[in-house]
PDB file of C-alpha atoms in Angstrom:
ATOM      1  CA  MET A  63     153.713  19.448 134.186  1.00 64.00           C
ATOM      2  CA  GLU A  64     153.639  18.662 130.482  1.00 54.00           C
ATOM      3  CA  GLU A  65     149.917  18.440 129.841  1.00 52.00           C
ATOM      4  CA  ASN A  66     149.045  22.112 129.314  1.00 47.00           C
ATOM      5  CA  ASP A  67     151.452  25.002 129.530  1.00 45.00           C
ATOM      6  CA  SER A  68     148.842  27.703 128.970  1.00 40.00           C
ATOM      7  CA  THR A  69     148.066  30.092 131.814  1.00 38.00           C
ATOM      8  CA  GLN A  70     144.561  30.574 130.419  1.00 40.00           C
ATOM      9  CA  VAL A  71     142.097  27.915 131.543  1.00 39.00           C
ATOM     10  CA  THR A  72     138.653  28.016 129.951  1.00 41.00           C
ATOM     11  CA  LEU A  73     135.447  26.725 131.499  1.00 38.00           C
ATOM     12  CA  ASN A  74     135.348  23.866 128.957  1.00 43.00           C
ATOM     13  CA  GLN A  75     138.791  22.726 130.117  1.00 42.00           C
ATOM     14  CA  LEU A  76     137.543  22.584 133.702  1.00 39.00           C
ATOM     15  CA  GLN A  77     134.458  20.494 132.967  1.00 45.00           C
ATOM     16  CA  VAL A  78     134.256  16.737 133.277  1.00 46.00           C
ATOM     17  CA  HIS A  79     131.179  15.127 131.757  1.00 47.00           C
ATOM     18  CA  VAL A  80     129.069  12.730 133.783  1.00 46.00           C
ATOM     19  CA  LYS A  81     129.958   9.786 131.499  1.00 50.00           C
ATOM     20  CA  ASP A  82     133.659  10.413 132.191  1.00 55.00           C
ATOM     21  CA  LEU A  83     133.058  10.449 135.943  1.00 52.00           C
ATOM     22  CA  GLN A  84     130.969   7.284 135.954  1.00 53.00           C
ATOM     23  CA  LYS A  85     133.884   5.036 135.021  1.00 57.00           C
ATOM     24  CA  TRP A  86     135.683   6.114 138.216  1.00 55.00           C
ATOM     25  CA  GLN A  87     132.524   5.403 140.261  1.00 57.00           C
ATOM     26  CA  VAL A  88     132.742   8.666 142.165  1.00 58.00           C
ATOM     27  CA  SER A  89     129.985   9.743 144.501  1.00 61.00           C
ATOM     28  CA  GLU A  90     127.111  11.827 143.128  1.00 64.00           C
ATOM     29  CA  GLU A  91     128.029  14.689 145.446  1.00 64.00           C
ATOM     30  CA  PHE A  92     131.660  14.638 144.336  1.00 62.00           C
ATOM     31  CA  ALA A  93     130.651  14.394 140.676  1.00 61.00           C
ATOM     32  CA  LYS A  94     128.462  17.462 141.066  1.00 61.00           C
ATOM     33  CA  GLN A  95     131.286  19.413 142.690  1.00 59.00           C
ATOM     34  CA  ILE A  96     133.688  18.402 139.920  1.00 59.00           C
ATOM     35  CA  GLU A  97     131.175  19.251 137.196  1.00 55.00           C
ATOM     36  CA  ASN A  98     130.659  22.720 138.590  1.00 49.00           C
ATOM     37  CA  PHE A  99     134.352  23.010 139.484  1.00 52.00           C
ATOM     38  CA  THR A 100     134.359  26.711 140.265  1.00 52.00           C
ATOM     39  CA  ALA A 101     135.588  27.498 143.776  1.00 61.00           C
ATOM     40  CA  LEU A 102     138.523  25.093 144.007  1.00 69.00           C
ATOM     41  CA  PRO A 103     140.164  25.875 140.642  1.00 73.00           C
ATOM     42  CA  ALA A 104     139.694  29.579 141.358  1.00 81.00           C
ATOM     43  CA  LEU A 105     141.717  29.197 144.564  1.00 86.00           C
ATOM     44  CA  TYR A 106     144.520  27.428 142.701  1.00 90.00           C
ATOM     45  CA  ARG A 107     144.453  30.026 139.937  1.00 91.00           C
ATOM     46  CA  HIS A 108     144.731  32.838 142.507  1.00 92.00           C
ATOM     47  CA  ALA A 109     147.588  31.011 144.252  1.00 93.00           C
ATOM     48  CA  LEU A 110     149.359  30.576 140.924  1.00 94.00           C
ATOM     49  CA  ASN A 111     148.848  34.256 140.113  1.00 94.00           C
ATOM     50  CA  GLU A 112     150.361  35.195 143.476  1.00 94.00           C
ATOM     51  CA  LEU A 113     153.343  32.952 142.810  1.00 96.00           C
ATOM     52  CA  GLU A 114     153.797  34.357 139.303  1.00 96.00           C
ATOM     53  CA  ASN A 115     153.787  37.905 140.677  1.00 95.00           C
ATOM     54  CA  LYS A 116     156.413  37.080 143.299  1.00 95.00           C
ATOM     55  CA  ILE A 117     158.696  35.422 140.761  1.00 95.00           C
ATOM     56  CA  ASP A 118     158.214  38.303 138.320  1.00 95.00           C
ATOM     57  CA  ILE A 119     159.184  40.840 140.998  1.00 95.00           C
ATOM     58  CA  LEU A 120     162.197  38.747 141.920  1.00 94.00           C
ATOM     59  CA  LYS A 121     163.230  38.519 138.264  1.00 94.00           C
ATOM     60  CA  THR A 122     162.950  42.308 137.896  1.00 94.00           C
ATOM     61  CA  GLU A 123     164.964  42.932 141.076  1.00 94.00           C
ATOM     62  CA  TRP A 124     167.760  40.598 139.990  1.00 92.00           C
ATOM     63  CA  GLN A 125     167.848  42.248 136.577  1.00 91.00           C
ATOM     64  CA  ALA A 126     168.127  45.728 138.117  1.00 93.00           C
ATOM     65  CA  ARG A 127     170.732  44.767 140.723  1.00 91.00           C
ATOM     66  CA  ASP A 128     172.959  42.329 138.833  1.00 86.00           C
ATOM     67  CA  GLY A 129     172.400  43.357 135.240  1.00 84.00           C
ATOM     68  CA  TYR A 130     170.821  40.018 134.344  1.00 84.00           C
ATOM     69  CA  SER A 131     168.188  37.689 135.718  1.00 89.00           C
ATOM     70  CA  PRO A 132     168.971  33.999 136.280  1.00 87.00           C
ATOM     71  CA  ILE A 133     165.348  33.237 135.349  1.00 93.00           C
ATOM     72  CA  GLU A 134     165.018  32.703 131.601  1.00 91.00           C
ATOM     73  CA  HIS A 135     161.286  32.071 131.380  1.00 91.00           C
ATOM     74  CA  ILE A 136     158.278  30.800 133.290  1.00 95.00           C
ATOM     75  CA  LYS A 137     155.348  28.589 132.294  1.00 95.00           C
ATOM     76  CA  SER A 138     152.330  27.746 134.416  1.00 94.00           C
ATOM     77  CA  ARG A 139     149.154  25.717 134.200  1.00 92.00           C
ATOM     78  CA  ILE A 140     146.169  24.406 136.156  1.00 90.00           C
ATOM     79  CA  LYS A 141     145.749  20.626 136.001  1.00 88.00           C
ATOM     80  CA  ASP A 142     142.511  19.626 134.292  1.00 82.00           C
ATOM     81  CA  PRO A 143     139.945  17.595 136.261  1.00 77.00           C
ATOM     82  CA  LYS A 144     140.370  14.405 134.207  1.00 79.00           C
ATOM     83  CA  SER A 145     144.089  14.346 134.957  1.00 84.00           C
ATOM     84  CA  ILE A 146     143.373  14.946 138.644  1.00 84.00           C
ATOM     85  CA  LEU A 147     140.955  11.998 138.725  1.00 82.00           C
ATOM     86  CA  HIS A 148     143.440   9.760 136.908  1.00 85.00           C
ATOM     87  CA  LYS A 149     146.126  10.653 139.433  1.00 89.00           C
ATOM     88  CA  MET A 150     143.835  10.052 142.419  1.00 87.00           C
ATOM     89  CA  GLU A 151     142.963   6.657 140.936  1.00 87.00           C
ATOM     90  CA  ARG A 152     146.650   5.756 140.473  1.00 89.00           C
ATOM     91  CA  LYS A 153     147.413   6.779 144.055  1.00 89.00           C
ATOM     92  CA  GLY A 154     144.468   4.778 145.392  1.00 89.00           C
ATOM     93  CA  HIS A 155     142.678   7.686 147.070  1.00 86.00           C
ATOM     94  CA  GLU A 156     138.925   7.906 147.553  1.00 83.00           C
ATOM     95  CA  PHE A 157     137.398  10.553 145.279  1.00 77.00           C
ATOM     96  CA  THR A 158     136.733  13.444 147.650  1.00 78.00           C
ATOM     97  CA  LEU A 159     137.668  17.098 147.483  1.00 77.00           C
ATOM     98  CA  ASP A 160     139.530  16.763 150.778  1.00 81.00           C
ATOM     99  CA  ASN A 161     141.708  13.999 149.324  1.00 84.00           C
ATOM    100  CA  MET A 162     142.215  16.055 146.192  1.00 85.00           C
ATOM    101  CA  GLU A 163     143.532  18.987 148.225  1.00 85.00           C
ATOM    102  CA  GLN A 164     145.585  16.827 150.588  1.00 88.00           C
ATOM    103  CA  HIS A 165     147.218  14.403 148.164  1.00 89.00           C
ATOM    104  CA  ILE A 166     147.341  16.052 144.719  1.00 90.00           C
ATOM    105  CA  HIS A 167     150.056  18.670 145.043  1.00 92.00           C
ATOM    106  CA  ASP A 168     150.426  19.720 141.408  1.00 92.00           C
ATOM    107  CA  ILE A 169     146.947  21.029 140.606  1.00 92.00           C
ATOM    108  CA  ALA A 170     148.679  24.385 140.235  1.00 94.00           C
ATOM    109  CA  GLY A 171     152.007  23.968 138.470  1.00 96.00           C
ATOM    110  CA  MET A 172     154.840  26.257 137.446  1.00 97.00           C
ATOM    111  CA  ARG A 173     158.023  25.595 135.519  1.00 97.00           C
ATOM    112  CA  ILE A 174     160.928  27.991 135.947  1.00 97.00           C
ATOM    113  CA  VAL A 175     163.766  27.681 133.448  1.00 96.00           C
ATOM    114  CA  CYS A 176     167.152  29.098 134.451  1.00 94.00           C
ATOM    115  CA  ALA A 177     170.365  29.555 132.520  1.00 89.00           C
ATOM    116  CA  PHE A 178     172.624  27.683 134.941  1.00 91.00           C
ATOM    117  CA  VAL A 179     172.330  24.957 137.580  1.00 92.00           C
ATOM    118  CA  LYS A 180     173.859  27.319 140.119  1.00 91.00           C
ATOM    119  CA  ASP A 181     170.969  29.728 139.541  1.00 93.00           C
ATOM    120  CA  ILE A 182     168.441  27.008 140.329  1.00 96.00           C
ATOM    121  CA  TYR A 183     169.923  26.411 143.778  1.00 96.00           C
ATOM    122  CA  ARG A 184     170.215  30.158 144.311  1.00 93.00           C
ATOM    123  CA  LEU A 185     166.494  30.524 143.617  1.00 95.00           C
ATOM    124  CA  VAL A 186     165.595  27.570 145.856  1.00 97.00           C
ATOM    125  CA  ASP A 187     167.590  29.071 148.740  1.00 96.00           C
ATOM    126  CA  HIS A 188     165.744  32.336 148.280  1.00 95.00           C
ATOM    127  CA  LEU A 189     162.302  30.680 148.238  1.00 96.00           C
ATOM    128  CA  CYS A 190     163.125  28.672 151.368  1.00 97.00           C
ATOM    129  CA  ALA A 191     164.064  31.872 153.206  1.00 96.00           C
ATOM    130  CA  ARG A 192     160.856  33.743 152.391  1.00 95.00           C
ATOM    131  CA  GLU A 193     158.064  34.101 154.941  1.00 93.00           C
ATOM    132  CA  ASP A 194     155.297  34.474 152.362  1.00 94.00           C
ATOM    133  CA  ILE A 195     155.973  31.066 150.783  1.00 96.00           C
ATOM    134  CA  ARG A 196     156.154  27.720 152.552  1.00 96.00           C
ATOM    135  CA  VAL A 197     158.447  25.159 150.957  1.00 97.00           C
ATOM    136  CA  LEU A 198     156.888  21.832 151.981  1.00 97.00           C
ATOM    137  CA  GLU A 199     158.962  19.357 149.980  1.00 97.00           C
ATOM    138  CA  ILE A 200     162.078  19.282 147.804  1.00 97.00           C
ATOM    139  CA  LYS A 201     162.889  16.553 145.276  1.00 97.00           C
ATOM    140  CA  ASP A 202     166.306  17.071 143.740  1.00 97.00           C
ATOM    141  CA  TYR A 203     166.517  15.173 140.458  1.00 97.00           C
ATOM    142  CA  ILE A 204     169.550  17.250 139.479  1.00 96.00           C
ATOM    143  CA  ALA A 205     171.790  15.853 142.202  1.00 95.00           C
ATOM    144  CA  HIS A 206     170.019  12.495 141.845  1.00 96.00           C
ATOM    145  CA  PRO A 207     168.684  12.082 138.256  1.00 94.00           C
ATOM    146  CA  LYS A 208     165.908   9.595 137.517  1.00 93.00           C
ATOM    147  CA  SER A 209     166.850   6.285 135.912  1.00 90.00           C
ATOM    148  CA  ASN A 210     165.796   7.524 132.463  1.00 89.00           C
ATOM    149  CA  GLY A 211     168.145  10.530 132.718  1.00 91.00           C
ATOM    150  CA  TYR A 212     165.517  13.097 133.736  1.00 93.00           C
ATOM    151  CA  GLN A 213     166.923  16.074 135.636  1.00 95.00           C
ATOM    152  CA  SER A 214     164.960  18.801 137.380  1.00 96.00           C
ATOM    153  CA  LEU A 215     164.391  20.138 140.869  1.00 98.00           C
ATOM    154  CA  HIS A 216     160.823  19.913 142.166  1.00 98.00           C
ATOM    155  CA  LEU A 217     159.371  21.971 144.983  1.00 98.00           C
ATOM    156  CA  ILE A 218     155.999  21.630 146.645  1.00 97.00           C
ATOM    157  CA  VAL A 219     155.129  25.035 148.045  1.00 97.00           C
ATOM    158  CA  ALA A 220     152.116  26.599 149.731  1.00 96.00           C
ATOM    159  CA  MET A 221     150.869  30.088 148.980  1.00 95.00           C
ATOM    160  CA  PRO A 222     148.754  32.137 151.456  1.00 94.00           C
ATOM    161  CA  LEU A 223     145.404  33.422 150.217  1.00 93.00           C
ATOM    162  CA  VAL A 224     143.507  35.844 152.458  1.00 91.00           C
ATOM    163  CA  LEU A 225     139.849  34.825 152.168  1.00 88.00           C
ATOM    164  CA  LEU A 226     136.668  35.836 153.963  1.00 89.00           C
ATOM    165  CA  GLU A 227     137.059  32.942 156.389  1.00 87.00           C
ATOM    166  CA  GLY A 228     140.733  33.698 156.978  1.00 92.00           C
ATOM    167  CA  THR A 229     144.106  32.815 155.472  1.00 93.00           C
ATOM    168  CA  ARG A 230     144.241  29.590 153.487  1.00 91.00           C
ATOM    169  CA  TRP A 231     147.488  28.018 152.269  1.00 94.00           C
ATOM    170  CA  VAL A 232     147.139  26.536 148.773  1.00 94.00           C
ATOM    171  CA  LYS A 233     149.704  24.103 147.353  1.00 95.00           C
ATOM    172  CA  ALA A 234     151.537  24.379 144.061  1.00 96.00           C
ATOM    173  CA  GLU A 235     154.374  22.503 142.389  1.00 97.00           C
ATOM    174  CA  ILE A 236     157.403  24.316 140.989  1.00 98.00           C
ATOM    175  CA  GLN A 237     159.773  22.570 138.586  1.00 97.00           C
ATOM    176  CA  LEU A 238     163.149  24.230 138.088  1.00 97.00           C
ATOM    177  CA  ARG A 239     165.340  23.322 135.110  1.00 96.00           C
ATOM    178  CA  THR A 240     168.121  24.667 132.963  1.00 95.00           C
ATOM    179  CA  LEU A 241     167.518  25.343 129.282  1.00 94.00           C
ATOM    180  CA  ALA A 242     169.273  22.078 128.399  1.00 93.00           C
ATOM    181  CA  MET A 243     167.199  20.075 130.896  1.00 94.00           C
ATOM    182  CA  ASP A 244     163.988  21.654 129.626  1.00 93.00           C
ATOM    183  CA  PHE A 245     164.813  20.808 126.004  1.00 92.00           C
ATOM    184  CA  TRP A 246     165.598  17.190 126.953  1.00 91.00           C
ATOM    185  CA  ALA A 247     162.398  16.834 129.000  1.00 92.00           C
ATOM    186  CA  SER A 248     160.272  18.239 126.159  1.00 89.00           C
ATOM    187  CA  MET A 249     161.757  15.786 123.663  1.00 86.00           C
ATOM    188  CA  GLU A 250     161.399  12.885 126.095  1.00 86.00           C
ATOM    189  CA  HIS A 251     157.744  13.778 126.621  1.00 82.00           C
ATOM    190  CA  ILE A 252     157.081  13.807 122.862  1.00 83.00           C
ATOM    191  CA  LEU A 253     158.776  10.426 122.354  1.00 81.00           C
ATOM    192  CA  TYR A 254     157.085   8.952 125.434  1.00 74.00           C
ATOM    193  CA  TYR A 255     153.629   9.531 123.953  1.00 72.00           C
ATOM    194  CA  LYS A 256     154.711   8.788 120.397  1.00 70.00           C
ATOM    195  CA  PHE A 257     155.530   5.247 121.492  1.00 71.00           C
ATOM    196  CA  ASP A 258     152.448   4.970 123.741  1.00 67.00           C
ATOM    197  CA  LYS A 259     154.563   5.214 126.925  1.00 68.00           C
ATOM    198  CA  GLN A 260     156.639   2.136 125.935  1.00 76.00           C
ATOM    199  CA  LEU A 261     159.955   3.302 124.537  1.00 76.00           C
ATOM    200  CA  PRO A 262     162.085   0.790 122.579  1.00 78.00           C
ATOM    201  CA  SER A 263     165.198  -0.080 124.567  1.00 82.00           C
ATOM    202  CA  HIS A 264     167.571   1.536 122.076  1.00 81.00           C
ATOM    203  CA  VAL A 265     165.558   4.789 122.166  1.00 79.00           C
ATOM    204  CA  ALA A 266     165.579   4.789 125.965  1.00 81.00           C
ATOM    205  CA  GLU A 267     169.350   4.295 125.955  1.00 84.00           C
ATOM    206  CA  GLU A 268     169.825   7.113 123.443  1.00 82.00           C
ATOM    207  CA  LEU A 269     167.734   9.353 125.681  1.00 85.00           C
ATOM    208  CA  LYS A 270     169.986   8.568 128.637  1.00 86.00           C
ATOM    209  CA  GLU A 271     172.996   9.469 126.520  1.00 87.00           C
ATOM    210  CA  ALA A 272     171.298  12.706 125.486  1.00 88.00           C
ATOM    211  CA  ALA A 273     170.646  13.490 129.156  1.00 89.00           C
ATOM    212  CA  ARG A 274     174.333  13.015 129.916  1.00 88.00           C
ATOM    213  CA  ALA A 275     175.190  15.307 126.994  1.00 88.00           C
ATOM    214  CA  ALA A 276     172.773  17.945 128.323  1.00 88.00           C
ATOM    215  CA  ASP A 277     174.413  17.725 131.743  1.00 88.00           C
ATOM    216  CA  GLU A 278     177.871  18.104 130.191  1.00 89.00           C
ATOM    217  CA  LEU A 279     176.635  21.172 128.294  1.00 87.00           C
ATOM    218  CA  ASP A 280     175.334  22.699 131.528  1.00 86.00           C
ATOM    219  CA  GLN A 281     178.675  22.089 133.231  1.00 87.00           C
ATOM    220  CA  LYS A 282     180.632  23.546 130.306  1.00 88.00           C
ATOM    221  CA  MET A 283     178.478  26.687 130.183  1.00 85.00           C
ATOM    222  CA  LEU A 284     178.878  27.120 133.928  1.00 82.00           C
ATOM    223  CA  ARG A 285     182.676  26.908 133.578  1.00 85.00           C
ATOM    224  CA  LEU A 286     182.592  29.438 130.746  1.00 84.00           C
ATOM    225  CA  ARG A 287     180.476  31.776 132.838  1.00 78.00           C
ATOM    226  CA  ARG A 288     182.912  31.492 135.746  1.00 78.00           C
ATOM    227  CA  GLU A 289     185.856  32.208 133.453  1.00 77.00           C
ATOM    228  CA  ILE A 290     184.161  35.237 131.904  1.00 78.00           C
ATOM    229  CA  LEU A 291     183.323  36.672 135.332  1.00 70.00           C
ATOM    230  CA  GLU A 292     186.898  36.159 136.506  1.00 72.00           C
ATOM    231  CA  LEU A 293     188.253  37.918 133.417  1.00 74.00           C
ATOM    232  CA  ALA A 294     185.828  40.800 133.904  1.00 71.00           C
ATOM    233  CA  GLU A 295     186.998  41.287 137.499  1.00 72.00           C
ATOM    234  CA  ARG A 296     190.701  41.478 136.617  1.00 71.00           C
ATOM    235  CA  PRO A 297     192.187  44.976 136.584  1.00 68.00           C
ATOM    236  CA  ALA A 298     192.794  46.316 133.108  1.00 58.00           C
ATOM    237  CA  GLU A 299     196.396  45.878 131.995  1.00 53.00           C
ATOM    238  CA  GLU A 300     198.256  49.151 131.324  1.00 45.00           C
TER     239      GLU A 300
END
């Protein structure tokens, strides 16, 4: 979800020129649909708006009830058509809108950054219990980090949109990270493209070490939080 963190998607960003489509050898009908690209992105934008509203309400409720919200900040984006086509090509899917909807789950993407790891699992439990969101898939790269050190928890969810033809469930990807994980992932992304996706071995090893340091920081801050809460709950000494 690194390509574009802006929630504003302009028409130019949603257009793919014919010359760009030709190299993927997509059908004329599909190319026309992608060039116009109006109805489908609108559905994903509405689904993302619905998700943003739900998370914002949840954040406000937690703030009012507990005095703080575990959600630090939120970023969202709609995947641009070129990136969608690249991903369909990598996955080996025929270029159709049906395949796009069925197999590309991160057209609508949201990143939620929390203060503590514990808050991430708290939020996931809440989302899984809701009736107005379907959690379709969970990938826990916090409990099981990737080989390069990457940590995050990914959810594929579906949001209900009430349309003229009835209710339609639209998919979105949510990435949940701590502040430390988000900083590491941002730096890794910058280095990844700086070295044209081929990191020198010593840089890759340093990144793994940095990921371990970020994890240790998360654990230390969680212990400090626990200690502060315990001290706050003790009766005042006379």
